[in-house]
């Protein structure tokens, strides 16, 4: 383990040790040692220290897993969001193009109908008034 990890563990363990120190009081238990006249640490059994180290390893490992899951989740949602946005834009564009094509066809049909209506109107006029041509 690198020195930063050890230092971080020591800092995390220090509040735990201070709590245990307050609980120990005058009872027989772990030996309380003065360190340079200011810091008081509890020296526990090697087995307890190993157990605490194992728990801290589990915490660190779990924290790393959660961090990785959060990052992969963010990435996944960002990709899904981008795909959703692209797909929605494509659907919109295709629908608008379809309606524009329908509009174009309707205008052509309307123009054609207007021409045919004018021809029919002229034909009706000619049939109703045959003597004008002669």
mmCIF file of C-alpha atoms in Angstrom:
data_model
loop_
_atom_site.group_PDB
_atom_site.id
_atom_site.type_symbol
_atom_site.label_atom_id
_atom_site.label_comp_id
_atom_site.label_asym_id
_atom_site.label_seq_id
_atom_site.Cartn_x
_atom_site.Cartn_y
_atom_site.Cartn_z
ATOM 1 C CA UNK A 1 0.000 0.000 0.000
ATOM 2 C CA UNK A 2 1.351 3.455 -0.820
ATOM 3 C CA UNK A 3 2.194 6.026 1.825
ATOM 4 C CA UNK A 4 -0.853 8.165 0.960
ATOM 5 C CA UNK A 5 -3.180 5.212 1.578
ATOM 6 C CA UNK A 6 -1.504 4.442 4.882
ATOM 7 C CA UNK A 7 -1.723 8.091 5.932
ATOM 8 C CA UNK A 8 -5.407 8.247 4.968
ATOM 9 C CA UNK A 9 -6.103 5.112 6.973
ATOM 10 C CA UNK A 10 -4.233 6.483 9.950
ATOM 11 C CA UNK A 11 -6.348 9.631 9.816
ATOM 12 C CA UNK A 12 -9.556 7.590 9.533
ATOM 13 C CA UNK A 13 -8.507 5.348 12.409
ATOM 14 C CA UNK A 14 -7.499 8.215 14.697
ATOM 15 C CA UNK A 15 -11.089 9.307 15.540
ATOM 16 C CA UNK A 16 -11.985 5.670 16.189
ATOM 17 C CA UNK A 17 -9.041 5.315 18.515
ATOM 18 C CA UNK A 18 -9.937 8.515 20.362
ATOM 19 C CA UNK A 19 -13.484 7.211 20.906
ATOM 20 C CA UNK A 20 -12.130 3.914 22.233
ATOM 21 C CA UNK A 21 -9.744 5.815 24.487
ATOM 22 C CA UNK A 22 -12.651 7.670 26.114
ATOM 23 C CA UNK A 23 -14.458 4.359 26.689
ATOM 24 C CA UNK A 24 -11.448 2.626 28.223
ATOM 25 C CA UNK A 25 -11.097 4.972 31.191
ATOM 26 C CA UNK A 26 -9.612 3.149 34.207
ATOM 27 C CA UNK A 27 -10.539 -0.340 33.023
ATOM 28 C CA UNK A 28 -7.976 -2.937 32.174
ATOM 29 C CA UNK A 29 -7.679 -3.010 28.427
ATOM 30 C CA UNK A 30 -5.404 -1.798 25.689
ATOM 31 C CA UNK A 31 -2.400 0.075 26.883
ATOM 32 C CA UNK A 32 -2.546 3.884 26.541
ATOM 33 C CA UNK A 33 0.755 5.354 25.379
ATOM 34 C CA UNK A 34 1.828 9.021 25.494
ATOM 35 C CA UNK A 35 3.409 10.105 22.257
ATOM 36 C CA UNK A 36 5.674 13.165 22.516
ATOM 37 C CA UNK A 37 3.629 14.456 25.432
ATOM 38 C CA UNK A 38 0.581 15.517 23.360
ATOM 39 C CA UNK A 39 -0.908 12.649 21.331
ATOM 40 C CA UNK A 40 -2.452 9.715 23.120
ATOM 41 C CA UNK A 41 -2.929 6.512 21.118
ATOM 42 C CA UNK A 42 -4.372 3.166 22.055
ATOM 43 C CA UNK A 43 -2.100 0.277 21.317
ATOM 44 C CA UNK A 44 -4.309 -2.727 20.691
ATOM 45 C CA UNK A 45 -3.625 -6.293 19.816
ATOM 46 C CA UNK A 46 -2.161 -7.134 16.456
ATOM 47 C CA UNK A 47 -5.320 -9.083 15.637
ATOM 48 C CA UNK A 48 -7.505 -6.011 16.287
ATOM 49 C CA UNK A 49 -5.253 -3.838 14.138
ATOM 50 C CA UNK A 50 -5.433 -6.421 11.358
ATOM 51 C CA UNK A 51 -9.246 -6.548 11.614
ATOM 52 C CA UNK A 52 -9.471 -2.761 11.470
ATOM 53 C CA UNK A 53 -7.129 -2.695 8.475
ATOM 54 C CA UNK A 54 -9.264 -5.331 6.733
ATOM 55 C CA UNK A 55 -12.431 -3.304 7.358
ATOM 56 C CA UNK A 56 -10.761 -0.158 6.044
ATOM 57 C CA UNK A 57 -9.642 -2.113 2.964
ATOM 58 C CA UNK A 58 -13.239 -3.197 2.412
ATOM 59 C CA UNK A 59 -14.447 0.403 2.765
ATOM 60 C CA UNK A 60 -11.845 1.626 0.296
ATOM 61 C CA UNK A 61 -12.650 -1.167 -2.175
ATOM 62 C CA UNK A 62 -16.407 -0.580 -1.882
ATOM 63 C CA UNK A 63 -15.943 3.164 -2.313
ATOM 64 C CA UNK A 64 -13.886 2.538 -5.459
ATOM 65 C CA UNK A 65 -16.569 0.223 -6.874
ATOM 66 C CA UNK A 66 -19.317 2.775 -6.157
ATOM 67 C CA UNK A 67 -17.237 5.518 -7.755
ATOM 68 C CA UNK A 68 -16.663 3.406 -10.880
ATOM 69 C CA UNK A 69 -20.362 2.520 -11.078
ATOM 70 C CA UNK A 70 -21.318 6.178 -10.810
ATOM 71 C CA UNK A 71 -18.914 7.130 -13.582
ATOM 72 C CA UNK A 72 -20.052 4.312 -15.869
ATOM 73 C CA UNK A 73 -23.689 5.184 -15.111
ATOM 74 C CA UNK A 74 -23.100 8.825 -15.990
ATOM 75 C CA UNK A 75 -21.395 7.789 -19.217
ATOM 76 C CA UNK A 76 -24.168 5.360 -20.092
ATOM 77 C CA UNK A 77 -26.917 7.921 -19.449
ATOM 78 C CA UNK A 78 -25.038 10.542 -21.434
ATOM 79 C CA UNK A 79 -24.708 8.130 -24.387
ATOM 80 C CA UNK A 80 -28.378 7.150 -24.102
ATOM 81 C CA UNK A 81 -29.358 10.795 -23.916
ATOM 82 C CA UNK A 82 -27.364 11.571 -27.050
ATOM 83 C CA UNK A 83 -28.841 8.594 -28.896
ATOM 84 C CA UNK A 84 -32.352 9.562 -27.779
ATOM 85 C CA UNK A 85 -31.834 13.144 -28.935
ATOM 86 C CA UNK A 86 -30.462 12.038 -32.318
ATOM 87 C CA UNK A 87 -33.303 9.570 -32.851
ATOM 88 C CA UNK A 88 -35.958 12.098 -31.895
ATOM 89 C CA UNK A 89 -34.469 14.669 -34.277
ATOM 90 C CA UNK A 90 -34.411 12.053 -37.052
ATOM 91 C CA UNK A 91 -38.059 11.129 -36.430
ATOM 92 C CA UNK A 92 -39.029 14.806 -36.491
ATOM 93 C CA UNK A 93 -37.108 15.488 -39.701
ATOM 94 C CA UNK A 94 -38.614 12.423 -41.443
ATOM 95 C CA UNK A 95 -42.150 13.392 -40.407
ATOM 96 C CA UNK A 96 -41.712 17.011 -41.520
ATOM 97 C CA UNK A 97 -40.311 15.822 -44.878
ATOM 98 C CA UNK A 98 -43.286 13.488 -45.284
ATOM 99 C CA UNK A 99 -45.763 16.293 -44.594
ATOM 100 C CA UNK A 100 -43.902 18.655 -46.924
ATOM 101 C CA UNK A 101 -44.128 16.025 -49.670
ATOM 102 C CA UNK A 102 -47.880 15.631 -48.991
ATOM 103 C CA UNK A 103 -48.273 19.420 -49.204
ATOM 104 C CA UNK A 104 -46.407 19.484 -52.522
ATOM 105 C CA UNK A 105 -48.598 16.692 -53.904
ATOM 106 C CA UNK A 106 -51.760 18.475 -52.739
ATOM 107 C CA UNK A 107 -50.656 21.704 -54.457
ATOM 108 C CA UNK A 108 -49.963 19.798 -57.695
ATOM 109 C CA UNK A 109 -53.321 18.067 -57.434
ATOM 110 C CA UNK A 110 -55.059 21.363 -56.716
ATOM 111 C CA UNK A 111 -53.381 22.996 -59.736
ATOM 112 C CA UNK A 112 -54.407 20.091 -61.934
ATOM 113 C CA UNK A 113 -57.976 20.222 -60.590
ATOM 114 C CA UNK A 114 -58.145 23.959 -61.265
ATOM 115 C CA UNK A 115 -57.050 23.394 -64.889
ATOM 116 C CA UNK A 116 -59.614 20.625 -65.352
ATOM 117 C CA UNK A 117 -62.316 22.768 -63.727
ATOM 118 C CA UNK A 118 -61.549 25.622 -66.106
ATOM 119 C CA UNK A 119 -61.743 23.227 -69.113
ATOM 120 C CA UNK A 120 -65.065 21.816 -67.859
ATOM 121 C CA UNK A 121 -66.412 25.305 -67.271
ATOM 122 C CA UNK A 122 -65.492 26.316 -70.836
ATOM 123 C CA UNK A 123 -67.018 23.098 -72.214
ATOM 124 C CA UNK A 124 -70.246 23.715 -70.290
ATOM 125 C CA UNK A 125 -70.375 27.256 -71.603
ATOM 126 C CA UNK A 126 -69.869 26.058 -75.168
ATOM 127 C CA UNK A 127 -72.571 23.384 -74.787
ATOM 128 C CA UNK A 128 -75.040 25.827 -73.295
ATOM 129 C CA UNK A 129 -74.382 28.486 -75.923
ATOM 130 C CA UNK A 130 -73.829 26.668 -79.281
ATOM 131 C CA UNK A 131 -74.938 29.552 -81.476
ATOM 132 C CA UNK A 132 -72.093 31.903 -80.418
ATOM 133 C CA UNK A 133 -69.504 30.126 -82.587
ATOM 134 C CA UNK A 134 -71.589 30.236 -85.774
#
